[in-house]
Coordinates of C-alpha atoms and ligand atoms in Angstrom, one line a residue:
M940 CA 150.4 115.7 99.2
C941 CA 151.5 115.9 102.8
G942 CA 149.3 114.1 105.4
I943 CA 148.6 115.6 108.8
V944 CA 147.4 113.8 111.9
G945 CA 147.2 114.9 115.5
Y946 CA 146.0 113.2 118.7
I947 CA 145.2 114.4 122.2
G948 CA 143.6 111.9 124.7
D949 CA 144.5 109.0 127.0
K950 CA 145.7 106.5 124.5
K951 CA 149.2 105.9 123.2
A952 CA 149.6 108.7 120.6
T953 CA 152.2 107.0 118.5
D954 CA 149.9 104.1 117.5
I955 CA 147.1 106.5 116.5
L956 CA 149.4 108.8 114.6
I957 CA 151.0 106.0 112.6
D958 CA 147.6 104.3 111.9
G959 CA 146.1 107.6 110.8
L960 CA 149.1 108.4 108.6
S961 CA 148.9 105.0 107.0
R962 CA 145.4 105.8 105.9
L963 CA 146.7 108.9 104.2
E964 CA 149.5 107.1 102.4
Y965 CA 147.5 107.2 99.2
R966 CA 148.1 111.0 99.1
G967 CA 151.7 110.4 98.2
Y968 CA 154.8 111.0 100.4
D969 CA 158.5 110.5 100.7
S970 CA 159.2 110.8 104.4
A971 CA 157.3 110.5 107.7
G972 CA 157.6 111.7 111.3
I973 CA 156.0 112.2 114.6
A974 CA 156.4 114.5 117.6
V975 CA 155.0 113.1 120.9
F976 CA 155.1 114.5 124.5
N977 CA 157.2 112.0 126.4
D978 CA 158.7 112.3 129.9
G979 CA 158.4 116.1 129.9
D980 CA 160.0 116.5 126.5
I981 CA 158.8 116.6 122.9
C982 CA 160.2 113.4 121.3
V983 CA 160.7 113.9 117.6
E984 CA 161.3 110.9 115.3
K985 CA 161.4 111.5 111.5
Y986 CA 162.8 109.5 108.6
K987 CA 163.1 109.5 104.8
G988 CA 161.1 106.7 103.2
R989 CA 157.9 104.9 103.9
L990 CA 156.0 104.8 107.2
A991 CA 157.5 101.3 107.7
V992 CA 160.9 102.9 108.1
L993 CA 159.6 105.1 110.9
E994 CA 157.9 102.2 112.6
E995 CA 161.0 100.1 112.4
K996 CA 163.2 102.9 113.9
I997 CA 160.9 103.5 116.9
K998 CA 159.8 100.0 117.6
D999 CA 162.2 99.5 120.5
K1000 CA 161.9 103.0 121.9
D1001 CA 159.6 103.8 124.7
I1002 CA 157.4 106.6 123.4
S1003 CA 154.3 106.2 125.5
G1004 CA 152.9 109.8 125.5
T1005 CA 149.3 110.4 124.8
V1006 CA 149.5 113.7 122.9
G1007 CA 151.3 114.2 119.6
I1008 CA 151.3 115.2 115.9
G1009 CA 152.4 113.2 112.9
H1010 CA 153.1 113.9 109.2
T1011 CA 153.8 112.3 105.9
R1012 CA 155.8 114.7 103.6
W1013 CA 155.6 115.2 99.9
A1014 CA 158.8 117.2 99.2
T1015 CA 158.4 120.7 97.8
H1016 CA 161.2 122.7 99.5
G1017 CA 164.3 120.5 99.9
E1018 CA 164.9 116.9 98.9
P1019 CA 163.3 114.0 100.7
S1020 CA 165.6 113.4 103.7
D1021 CA 165.5 112.8 107.5
T1022 CA 166.4 116.4 108.2
N1023 CA 163.7 117.8 105.9
A1024 CA 161.0 115.5 107.1
H1025 CA 158.4 116.9 109.5
P1026 CA 157.8 117.6 112.4
H1027 CA 160.1 120.6 112.5
T1028 CA 161.1 122.3 115.7
N1029 CA 162.7 125.5 116.9
Y1030 CA 166.4 125.3 118.0
S1031 CA 165.7 124.1 121.6
Q1032 CA 163.0 121.7 120.5
N1033 CA 160.2 123.0 122.7
I1034 CA 157.9 123.8 119.7
A1035 CA 157.1 121.3 117.0
V1036 CA 155.2 121.9 113.8
I1037 CA 153.7 119.8 111.0
H1038 CA 152.6 121.6 107.9
N1039 CA 150.9 120.9 104.6
G1040 CA 151.2 123.6 101.9
I1041 CA 153.8 126.3 101.0
I1042 CA 154.9 129.4 102.9
E1043 CA 155.6 131.7 100.0
N1044 CA 157.6 134.4 102.0
Y1045 CA 159.7 131.8 104.0
I1046 CA 163.0 133.1 102.6
K1047 CA 162.3 136.6 103.8
L1048 CA 161.2 135.3 107.2
K1049 CA 164.2 133.0 107.4
E1050 CA 166.6 135.8 106.7
W1051 CA 165.0 138.1 109.2
L1052 CA 165.1 135.4 111.9
M1053 CA 168.7 134.6 111.1
K1054 CA 170.2 138.0 110.6
E1055 CA 168.2 140.1 113.1
K1056 CA 167.1 137.5 115.7
G1057 CA 170.1 135.1 115.6
H1058 CA 168.1 131.9 114.8
S1059 CA 169.9 129.1 113.0
F1060 CA 168.2 126.5 110.8
K1061 CA 168.9 122.8 110.1
S1062 CA 166.7 122.0 107.1
E1063 CA 165.9 123.5 103.7
T1064 CA 162.2 123.6 104.4
D1065 CA 159.7 126.4 104.6
T1066 CA 158.1 124.6 107.6
E1067 CA 161.1 125.0 109.9
V1068 CA 160.6 128.8 109.6
I1069 CA 157.1 128.4 111.2
A1070 CA 158.5 126.7 114.3
H1071 CA 161.1 129.4 114.7
L1072 CA 158.5 132.2 114.1
I1073 CA 156.2 130.7 116.8
D1074 CA 159.2 130.4 119.1
Y1075 CA 160.0 134.0 118.5
Y1076 CA 156.6 135.1 119.6
Y1077 CA 156.1 132.5 122.3
E1078 CA 155.6 133.9 125.9
G1079 CA 153.9 131.0 127.5
D1080 CA 150.7 131.1 125.4
L1081 CA 150.8 128.9 122.3
L1082 CA 147.5 130.1 120.8
D1083 CA 148.7 133.7 121.1
A1084 CA 152.1 132.9 119.5
V1085 CA 150.5 131.1 116.7
Y1086 CA 148.2 134.0 115.9
K1087 CA 151.2 136.3 115.8
A1088 CA 153.2 133.9 113.6
I1089 CA 150.4 133.4 111.0
D1090 CA 150.0 137.1 110.7
K1091 CA 153.5 137.2 109.2
M1092 CA 153.1 134.0 107.0
E1093 CA 152.0 134.2 103.4
G1094 CA 150.9 131.3 101.3
A1095 CA 148.7 128.2 101.7
Y1096 CA 149.0 126.0 104.7
A1097 CA 147.4 123.7 107.3
I1098 CA 149.5 123.4 110.4
G1099 CA 149.5 121.5 113.7
V1100 CA 151.6 122.8 116.6
V1101 CA 152.6 121.6 120.1
A1102 CA 154.7 123.4 122.7
K1103 CA 156.7 121.6 125.5
D1104 CA 155.4 124.0 128.2
E1105 CA 151.7 123.3 127.3
P1106 CA 151.5 119.5 126.9
D1107 CA 147.7 119.5 127.2
K1108 CA 147.1 121.4 123.9
I1109 CA 147.4 121.2 120.2
V1110 CA 146.9 124.3 118.1
A1111 CA 146.0 123.9 114.4
V1112 CA 145.4 126.4 111.6
R1113 CA 143.8 126.2 108.2
K1114 CA 144.6 128.5 105.3
D1115 CA 143.8 127.1 101.9
S1116 CA 144.9 123.6 102.8
P1117 CA 142.5 121.0 104.1
L1118 CA 142.1 120.5 107.8
I1119 CA 139.4 118.6 109.8
V1120 CA 138.9 118.0 113.5
G1121 CA 137.7 114.6 114.7
I1122 CA 135.7 114.6 117.9
G1123 CA 135.9 111.7 120.3
E1124 CA 135.1 111.0 123.9
D1125 CA 137.9 112.3 126.1
E1126 CA 140.0 112.5 123.0
N1127 CA 140.2 114.8 119.9
F1128 CA 142.0 114.6 116.6
I1129 CA 143.2 116.7 113.7
A1130 CA 143.8 115.5 110.2
S1131 CA 144.2 116.6 106.6
D1132 CA 141.6 114.1 105.4
I1133 CA 138.7 112.1 106.7
P1134 CA 140.0 108.5 106.1
A1135 CA 142.8 109.1 108.7
L1136 CA 140.2 109.3 111.5
L1137 CA 137.4 107.1 110.4
K1138 CA 138.5 104.2 112.6
Y1139 CA 138.2 106.5 115.7
T1140 CA 135.3 108.8 115.0
R1141 CA 132.7 109.8 112.4
D1142 CA 132.0 113.1 114.1
M1143 CA 134.0 115.9 112.5
Y1144 CA 134.3 119.6 112.4
L1145 CA 135.1 121.0 109.0
I1146 CA 137.5 123.8 109.6
E1147 CA 137.0 126.9 107.4
N1148 CA 139.7 129.0 105.8
G1149 CA 141.6 131.3 108.1
E1150 CA 140.4 129.5 111.3
V1151 CA 142.5 128.5 114.2
V1152 CA 141.7 125.6 116.4
L1153 CA 142.6 124.9 120.0
L1154 CA 142.3 121.2 121.0
T1155 CA 142.5 119.8 124.5
K1156 CA 141.5 116.2 125.3
D1157 CA 138.0 117.2 126.2
D1158 CA 137.3 120.3 124.3
V1159 CA 137.7 121.9 120.8
K1160 CA 137.5 125.6 120.3
I1161 CA 137.4 127.1 116.8
F1162 CA 138.3 130.8 116.3
N1163 CA 138.2 133.0 113.3
E1164 CA 141.2 135.1 112.0
F1165 CA 140.3 137.8 114.5
G1166 CA 140.3 135.5 117.5
Q1167 CA 136.5 135.3 117.9
E1168 CA 135.1 131.9 118.8
Q1169 CA 133.0 130.2 116.1
K1170 CA 130.1 127.8 116.4
R1171 CA 130.3 124.7 114.2
D1172 CA 127.8 122.0 113.6
I1173 CA 129.2 118.4 113.7
F1174 CA 129.6 116.9 110.3
K1175 CA 128.7 113.2 110.5
V1176 CA 130.6 111.0 108.0
T1177 CA 128.3 108.5 106.5
W1178 CA 130.6 106.3 104.5
D1179 CA 131.4 102.9 105.7
V1180 CA 134.9 102.4 107.1
E1181 CA 135.2 99.6 104.5
S1182 CA 134.8 102.0 101.6
A1183 CA 138.3 103.3 102.6
E1184 CA 139.6 99.7 102.7
K1185 CA 140.7 97.4 99.9
E1186 CA 138.2 94.7 100.8
G1187 CA 140.2 91.9 99.3
Y1188 CA 141.2 93.6 96.1
E1189 CA 144.9 93.7 95.5
H1190 CA 144.9 97.5 94.9
F1191 CA 142.6 100.4 95.6
M1192 CA 142.7 101.3 91.9
I1193 CA 141.2 98.0 90.7
K1194 CA 138.6 98.1 93.5
E1195 CA 137.6 101.6 92.4
I1196 CA 137.5 100.5 88.7
Y1197 CA 135.0 97.8 89.7
E1198 CA 133.0 100.3 91.8
Q1199 CA 132.1 102.3 88.7
P1200 CA 128.7 100.7 88.0
K1201 CA 127.7 101.6 91.6
G1202 CA 129.1 105.1 91.5
V1203 CA 127.5 105.9 88.1
S1204 CA 124.1 104.5 89.3
Q1205 CA 124.2 106.5 92.6
T1206 CA 125.2 109.7 90.9
L1207 CA 122.4 109.3 88.4
N1208 CA 119.7 108.1 90.8
R1209 CA 120.3 110.8 93.5
R1210 CA 119.2 113.3 90.9
L1211 CA 116.5 111.5 89.1
E1212 CA 112.9 112.0 90.1
D1213 CA 110.2 109.6 89.0
D1214 CA 113.1 107.8 87.3
K1215 CA 113.3 110.3 84.5
I1216 CA 113.3 114.0 85.5
I1217 CA 116.7 115.4 86.4
N1218 CA 116.2 117.2 89.7
L1219 CA 118.9 119.8 90.3
D1220 CA 117.6 120.4 93.8
G1221 CA 119.4 123.3 95.3
I1222 CA 120.9 124.3 92.0
K1223 CA 118.4 126.9 90.9
I1224 CA 119.5 127.8 87.4
T1225 CA 116.3 129.0 85.8
K1226 CA 115.4 129.5 82.2
E1227 CA 116.0 133.3 82.7
D1228 CA 119.5 132.6 84.2
L1229 CA 120.3 130.4 81.2
E1230 CA 119.2 133.0 78.8
R1231 CA 121.4 135.6 80.5
I1232 CA 124.5 133.3 80.5
D1233 CA 126.4 133.9 77.3
K1234 CA 129.3 131.5 77.9
I1235 CA 130.4 128.8 80.3
Y1236 CA 133.9 128.1 81.5
I1237 CA 134.7 124.6 82.7
V1238 CA 137.9 124.6 84.7
A1239 CA 139.7 121.7 86.3
C1240 CA 143.0 119.7 86.4
G1241 CA 144.1 116.4 85.1
T1242 CA 141.4 113.7 84.8
A1243 CA 138.8 116.2 86.0
Y1244 CA 139.8 118.5 83.1
H1245 CA 139.3 115.5 80.7
A1246 CA 135.8 115.1 82.1
G1247 CA 135.3 118.8 81.4
L1248 CA 136.2 118.3 77.8
V1249 CA 133.4 115.7 77.4
G1250 CA 131.1 118.1 79.4
K1251 CA 131.7 120.8 76.9
N1252 CA 130.5 118.6 74.0
A1253 CA 127.3 117.7 75.9
I1254 CA 126.5 121.3 77.0
E1255 CA 127.1 122.7 73.5
K1256 CA 125.1 120.0 71.9
Y1257 CA 122.1 120.1 74.3
A1258 CA 122.0 123.6 75.6
K1259 CA 123.7 125.5 72.7
V1260 CA 125.9 127.7 74.8
P1261 CA 129.6 128.2 74.0
V1262 CA 131.8 126.5 76.4
I1263 CA 135.5 127.1 77.1
V1264 CA 137.4 124.4 78.9
D1265 CA 140.6 125.3 80.6
V1266 CA 143.2 123.8 82.9
A1267 CA 143.0 125.6 86.2
S1268 CA 146.7 126.5 86.4
E1269 CA 146.5 128.3 83.1
F1270 CA 143.1 129.9 83.6
R1271 CA 144.3 131.9 86.6
Y1272 CA 147.0 133.7 84.6
R1273 CA 145.1 134.1 81.3
D1274 CA 142.9 137.1 82.1
P1275 CA 139.9 135.1 81.0
F1276 CA 136.7 136.5 79.6
V1277 CA 134.7 136.1 82.8
D1278 CA 131.9 138.5 83.9
D1279 CA 128.4 138.3 85.4
K1280 CA 127.1 136.6 82.3
T1281 CA 129.5 133.7 82.8
L1282 CA 128.7 130.4 84.4
F1283 CA 131.9 128.9 85.8
I1284 CA 131.9 125.1 86.4
A1285 CA 134.7 123.7 88.5
I1286 CA 135.2 119.9 88.4
S1287 CA 137.2 118.3 91.2
Q1288 CA 137.2 114.9 92.9
S1289 CA 138.9 116.1 96.1
G1290 CA 137.5 119.6 96.1
E1291 CA 140.9 120.7 97.5
T1292 CA 143.0 121.1 94.4
L1293 CA 144.7 124.5 94.9
D1294 CA 144.7 125.6 91.3
T1295 CA 141.0 124.8 90.8
L1296 CA 140.2 126.6 94.0
A1297 CA 142.2 129.7 93.0
A1298 CA 140.6 129.7 89.5
L1299 CA 137.2 129.5 91.2
R1300 CA 138.0 132.5 93.4
E1301 CA 139.2 134.5 90.4
A1302 CA 136.0 133.7 88.5
K1303 CA 133.9 134.7 91.5
R1304 CA 135.8 137.9 91.9
K1305 CA 134.9 138.8 88.3
G1306 CA 131.2 138.2 88.9
A1307 CA 130.7 134.7 87.5
R1308 CA 128.2 132.3 89.0
I1309 CA 130.0 129.2 90.4
L1310 CA 128.7 125.6 89.9
S1311 CA 131.0 122.8 91.0
V1312 CA 131.0 119.1 90.4
V1313 CA 132.7 117.6 93.4
N1314 CA 133.1 114.2 95.1
V1315 CA 134.2 115.1 98.6
V1316 CA 131.3 116.5 100.6
G1317 CA 132.1 119.7 102.5
S1318 CA 135.4 120.2 100.6
S1319 CA 136.7 123.8 99.9
V1320 CA 135.6 123.9 96.3
A1321 CA 132.1 122.8 97.3
R1322 CA 131.9 125.3 100.1
E1323 CA 133.0 128.2 98.0
S1324 CA 130.6 127.5 95.1
D1325 CA 127.1 129.0 94.7
D1326 CA 125.8 125.5 93.7
V1327 CA 127.2 122.0 94.0
F1328 CA 126.5 118.9 92.1
Y1329 CA 128.0 116.1 94.2
T1330 CA 129.2 113.0 92.4
W1331 CA 128.5 109.8 94.5
A1332 CA 131.6 107.9 93.7
G1333 CA 132.5 107.3 97.3
P1334 CA 136.0 107.9 98.6
E1335 CA 138.6 107.6 95.9
I1336 CA 141.9 106.5 97.4
A1337 CA 144.1 105.4 94.5
V1338 CA 146.1 108.2 93.1
A1339 CA 145.0 107.4 89.6
S1340 CA 141.4 108.6 89.3
T1341 CA 138.9 106.2 87.8
K1342 CA 135.5 106.2 89.4
A1343 CA 135.7 110.0 89.9
Y1344 CA 136.0 110.4 86.1
T1345 CA 133.0 108.3 85.1
T1346 CA 130.8 109.9 87.8
Q1347 CA 132.0 113.4 86.7
L1348 CA 130.9 112.5 83.2
V1349 CA 127.5 111.5 84.4
A1350 CA 127.2 114.7 86.3
M1351 CA 128.2 116.7 83.3
Y1352 CA 125.6 114.9 81.1
M1353 CA 122.9 115.6 83.6
I1354 CA 123.8 119.3 83.9
A1355 CA 123.8 119.6 80.1
L1356 CA 120.5 117.7 79.7
N1357 CA 118.9 119.9 82.3
M1358 CA 120.1 123.0 80.7
G1359 CA 118.9 121.8 77.3
I1360 CA 115.4 120.9 78.4
T1361 CA 115.1 124.1 80.5
K1362 CA 116.2 126.3 77.6
G1363 CA 114.1 124.4 75.1
T1364 CA 117.1 123.6 72.9
L1365 CA 116.6 119.9 73.4
S1366 CA 113.5 117.9 72.6
T1367 CA 111.7 116.0 75.3
E1368 CA 111.9 112.9 73.2
R1369 CA 115.7 113.1 72.9
Y1370 CA 116.0 114.0 76.6
N1371 CA 114.1 110.9 77.5
E1372 CA 116.1 108.7 75.2
I1373 CA 119.4 109.9 76.7
I1374 CA 118.2 109.5 80.3
E1375 CA 117.0 106.0 79.5
E1376 CA 120.4 105.1 78.0
L1377 CA 122.3 106.7 81.0
K1378 CA 120.3 104.3 83.2
N1379 CA 121.8 101.4 81.1
M1380 CA 125.3 102.5 81.8
P1381 CA 126.0 100.7 85.0
E1382 CA 125.1 97.4 83.3
K1383 CA 127.1 98.2 80.2
I1384 CA 130.2 99.1 82.3
Q1385 CA 129.8 95.8 84.2
N1386 CA 129.6 94.0 80.9
I1387 CA 133.1 95.4 80.0
L1388 CA 134.5 94.6 83.4
D1389 CA 133.3 91.0 83.1
K1390 CA 135.4 90.7 80.0
Y1391 CA 138.5 92.1 81.7
E1392 CA 140.6 89.1 80.6
T1393 CA 141.0 90.4 77.0
T1394 CA 142.6 93.6 78.4
Q1395 CA 144.6 91.7 81.0
H1396 CA 146.0 89.4 78.3
L1397 CA 146.8 92.4 76.1
A1398 CA 148.7 94.1 78.9
S1399 CA 150.7 90.9 79.6
S1400 CA 152.2 91.1 76.1
Q1401 CA 152.4 94.9 75.7
F1402 CA 153.7 96.1 79.1
N1403 CA 157.3 96.5 77.9
N1404 CA 156.7 99.3 75.3
E1405 CA 158.7 102.4 75.6
S1406 CA 156.0 104.5 74.1
V1407 CA 152.3 104.2 73.4
F1408 CA 150.1 106.4 71.2
F1409 CA 146.3 106.9 71.7
M1410 CA 144.3 108.3 68.9
G1411 CA 140.7 109.0 68.1
R1412 CA 138.3 111.4 66.5
G1413 CA 135.5 113.5 68.0
L1414 CA 134.8 112.5 71.6
D1415 CA 137.3 109.7 71.2
V1416 CA 140.1 112.4 71.4
E1417 CA 138.9 113.4 74.9
V1418 CA 138.9 109.7 76.0
S1419 CA 142.3 109.1 74.4
L1420 CA 143.7 112.0 76.5
E1421 CA 142.4 110.3 79.7
G1422 CA 143.6 106.8 78.6
S1423 CA 147.0 108.2 77.9
L1424 CA 147.2 110.0 81.3
K1425 CA 146.1 106.9 83.1
L1426 CA 148.8 104.8 81.4
K1427 CA 151.7 107.3 81.9
E1428 CA 151.0 108.1 85.6
I1429 CA 151.0 104.5 86.8
S1430 CA 153.1 102.6 84.2
Y1431 CA 155.7 105.4 83.6
I1432 CA 155.5 104.6 79.9
N1433 CA 155.8 107.7 77.6
S1434 CA 152.3 107.9 76.2
F1435 CA 150.8 110.4 74.0
A1436 CA 147.2 111.2 72.8
I1437 CA 146.4 112.8 69.5
A1438 CA 143.4 113.6 67.3
A1439 CA 143.8 111.0 64.6
G1440 CA 143.5 113.6 61.8
E1441 CA 146.5 115.4 63.2
L1442 CA 148.8 112.4 62.8
K1443 CA 149.9 113.3 59.3
H1444 CA 150.8 116.8 60.4
G1445 CA 153.9 115.6 62.2
T1446 CA 153.4 112.8 64.8
I1447 CA 153.3 110.0 62.3
A1448 CA 157.1 110.4 62.0
L1449 CA 157.3 108.6 65.4
I1450 CA 155.5 105.5 64.3
E1451 CA 157.8 102.6 63.5
K1452 CA 157.7 98.8 63.5
G1453 CA 156.0 97.5 66.6
T1454 CA 154.8 100.9 68.0
L1455 CA 151.7 100.3 70.0
V1456 CA 148.8 102.5 68.9
I1457 CA 145.5 102.4 70.8
A1458 CA 142.9 103.6 68.3
L1459 CA 139.4 104.5 69.6
A1460 CA 136.8 104.2 66.9
T1461 CA 133.5 104.5 68.8
Q1462 CA 132.0 107.4 66.9
D1463 CA 129.7 106.1 64.1
K1464 CA 129.9 109.1 61.9
L1465 CA 133.7 109.1 62.1
Y1466 CA 134.2 105.3 61.9
D1467 CA 135.3 105.1 58.3
K1468 CA 137.8 107.9 58.8
M1469 CA 139.3 106.1 61.8
L1470 CA 139.6 102.9 59.6
S1471 CA 141.8 105.0 57.3
N1472 CA 143.9 106.4 60.1
I1473 CA 144.4 102.9 61.4
K1474 CA 145.6 101.8 58.0
E1475 CA 148.0 104.7 57.9
V1476 CA 149.8 103.7 61.1
K1477 CA 149.6 100.0 60.2
A1478 CA 151.4 100.8 57.0
R1479 CA 154.3 102.2 59.1
G1480 CA 154.5 99.0 61.2
A1481 CA 152.3 99.9 64.2
Y1482 CA 150.6 97.3 66.3
V1483 CA 147.1 98.5 66.6
V1484 CA 144.6 97.8 69.4
A1485 CA 141.2 99.2 68.5
I1486 CA 138.3 100.1 70.8
A1487 CA 135.0 99.8 68.9
K1488 CA 131.3 99.3 69.5
E1489 CA 129.9 95.8 69.4
G1490 CA 128.7 95.0 65.9
N1491 CA 131.2 97.2 64.1
T1492 CA 133.4 94.3 63.1
E1493 CA 134.8 95.8 59.9
I1494 CA 137.6 97.1 62.0
E1495 CA 139.0 93.6 62.6
K1496 CA 140.4 93.7 59.1
S1497 CA 142.7 96.6 59.9
A1498 CA 143.5 96.4 63.6
D1499 CA 145.6 93.7 65.3
T1500 CA 143.3 93.4 68.3
V1501 CA 139.8 94.8 68.9
I1502 CA 138.2 95.4 72.3
Y1503 CA 134.5 95.9 72.0
I1504 CA 132.3 98.0 74.2
P1505 CA 128.5 97.7 74.2
D1506 CA 126.6 99.8 71.6
T1507 CA 125.3 103.2 72.8
F1508 CA 124.7 106.7 71.5
D1509 CA 127.9 108.3 70.1
E1510 CA 127.7 111.1 72.7
L1511 CA 127.7 108.7 75.6
T1512 CA 130.6 106.5 74.6
P1513 CA 133.2 108.1 76.8
I1514 CA 131.6 106.5 79.9
L1515 CA 132.2 103.1 78.3
A1516 CA 135.3 103.6 76.2
V1517 CA 137.4 104.7 79.1
I1518 CA 136.9 101.4 81.0
P1519 CA 139.2 99.2 78.9
L1520 CA 141.8 102.0 79.0
Q1521 CA 141.7 102.1 82.8
L1522 CA 142.0 98.3 82.9
F1523 CA 144.9 98.4 80.4
A1524 CA 146.8 101.0 82.5
Y1525 CA 146.2 99.0 85.7
Y1526 CA 147.4 95.6 84.3
V1527 CA 150.4 97.2 82.6
S1528 CA 151.4 98.8 85.9
V1529 CA 151.0 95.6 87.8
A1530 CA 153.1 93.7 85.1
R1531 CA 155.9 96.3 85.4
G1532 CA 155.9 95.8 89.2
N1533 CA 155.0 99.4 90.0
D1534 CA 153.4 100.7 93.1
V1535 CA 149.9 101.1 91.4
D1536 CA 148.1 103.0 94.1
K1537 CA 151.1 105.3 94.9
P1538 CA 152.9 106.0 91.7
R1539 CA 156.2 107.9 92.0
N1540 CA 156.2 111.7 92.2
L1541 CA 152.5 111.9 92.4
A1542 CA 150.0 112.9 95.1
K1543 CA 146.3 112.3 95.3
S1544 CA 145.3 115.8 96.2
V1545 CA 147.4 118.6 94.8
T1546 CA 147.1 121.3 97.5
V1547 CA 150.1 123.3 96.3
E1548 CA 150.5 125.4 93.1
Ligands
LIG2857 C1 144.9 111.5 87.5 C2 144.5 112.3 88.6 C3 144.7 113.8 88.6 C4 143.5 114.5 89.2 C5 143.9 116.0 89.3 C6 142.7 116.8 89.8 O1 144.5 110.2 87.6 O2 143.9 111.8 89.6 O3 145.0 114.2 87.3 O4 142.4 114.3 88.3 O5 144.9 116.2 90.2 O6 142.3 116.4 91.1 P1 140.9 116.8 91.7 O7 139.9 116.1 90.8 O8 140.9 116.2 93.1 O9 140.8 118.3 91.6

């Protein structure tokens, strides 16, 4: 989604804005722009296309001002174009605004400004309305005008605003869209995400919902919605700058695939005491709490939702509590069975996905206890939860989620194991066995990664398919869904995942000579059934690639190619089976010449509904 950067200090703002925006490119965008104070005016430059287009257009212009705001836009209202790109200004260009989110009542506001106040508009965006609204209220005090404007605005937004008559100020607001402030020496920053500022500072303020920030070059003031000044502790970012860099890998996605052994091991070890006891420090769900809870909702989007499906299996198996898994965008409008006996688990890499956040708020309103599994420390989902289990994947930059998924799986297994042992529904012996096996996972993932060439080779011959089917049984269905999503989002191949037993009920009609079917057969008790399903599609001419556990070689007789994963307990196979599927999606995307890290139409963090 849109990226926001703002700078106020003594350095050339343009360089810092463009550099910051380039570190947010992974979020997805289709146009970019800046507004910088220059020679007594606000100089606005904005163009459709990549940041490189903006850089090329301004390279010979003298924009040397030291205060400005910049934006990468992911189109929602109005097509990608120079006119619709941000920053947007009022008519006389003395107020400029960047915005991430959606102003839901912008049409009403626009009509009011046009008909009753005589304003005229250039773009189709909701953002332009904000600039005009601030202009309407502006009487020489930007902070005051912003407060009056936001009082009229409905929706989710983070905005950055500058006014020509107050060149020593940036005002920013956060409402349901991420916003952070970076603190420097004689300089300050705003951004929608930490990587944008890491090169300049690791000292941040995390801005809360409804807060308004006033930045000058040597001061930052944070106010609540009523204008009262707020105290804020500095949040020190502990990641290395390099963890947000490619470090020699061709793409972030492949780097992040290779970081999975480390992410899994960190997620596990941070919560293991004496190497074997899961310590849910700070997450005080007692035996009494668990006995009271009569159901669990796991709610998330996309890949995180797929991790939730695996989590359901683990919780039901170990803790014997019924679990409902739902996609956040549906949960909100379903009138779900949530009450004070419900535990609501939100899973989110970014912690900023608007649907997940809204679902969480709805569950909270109905009395549920909220536990979240989140990667980004201090994100909105984390802050609004009663308890947080952080995954330790490190920053995930590629749009296609990989290491977040495997670390989310580990988190869900640990939560389930902890519930099982606390409730007494899981034996100590089995608990210990699973923990021991989880500890082997980093090495087993590495083992699959070391054999990447089999998958790379497969991708080099199979990248031209028009459609691909993934199928499995039991937990392999959940992994098939994730494999299929990974492939479609970065290869643009029409891929589809199905429970193998469902094939005969319709979908088998689509199988014809040469159709690629990726068959997951990692569940021992369902292995023979999968062999039959593979035979069924082979008989219709499919080319079958099977994923099976080492030692289960019988499958070679039915499948055309077999990719083996190390042996493990059936319930833990998702952590391993997904790895070849991630690699396959990656190599297919590379072979098709796609922009792997920034696939078309997609954004990393979906902060609009
Ligand atoms: C797919 C992908 C998305 C996200 C989804 C939720 O590769 O990345 O499907 O999983 O948008 O995002 P988070 O986890 O940040 O809430």
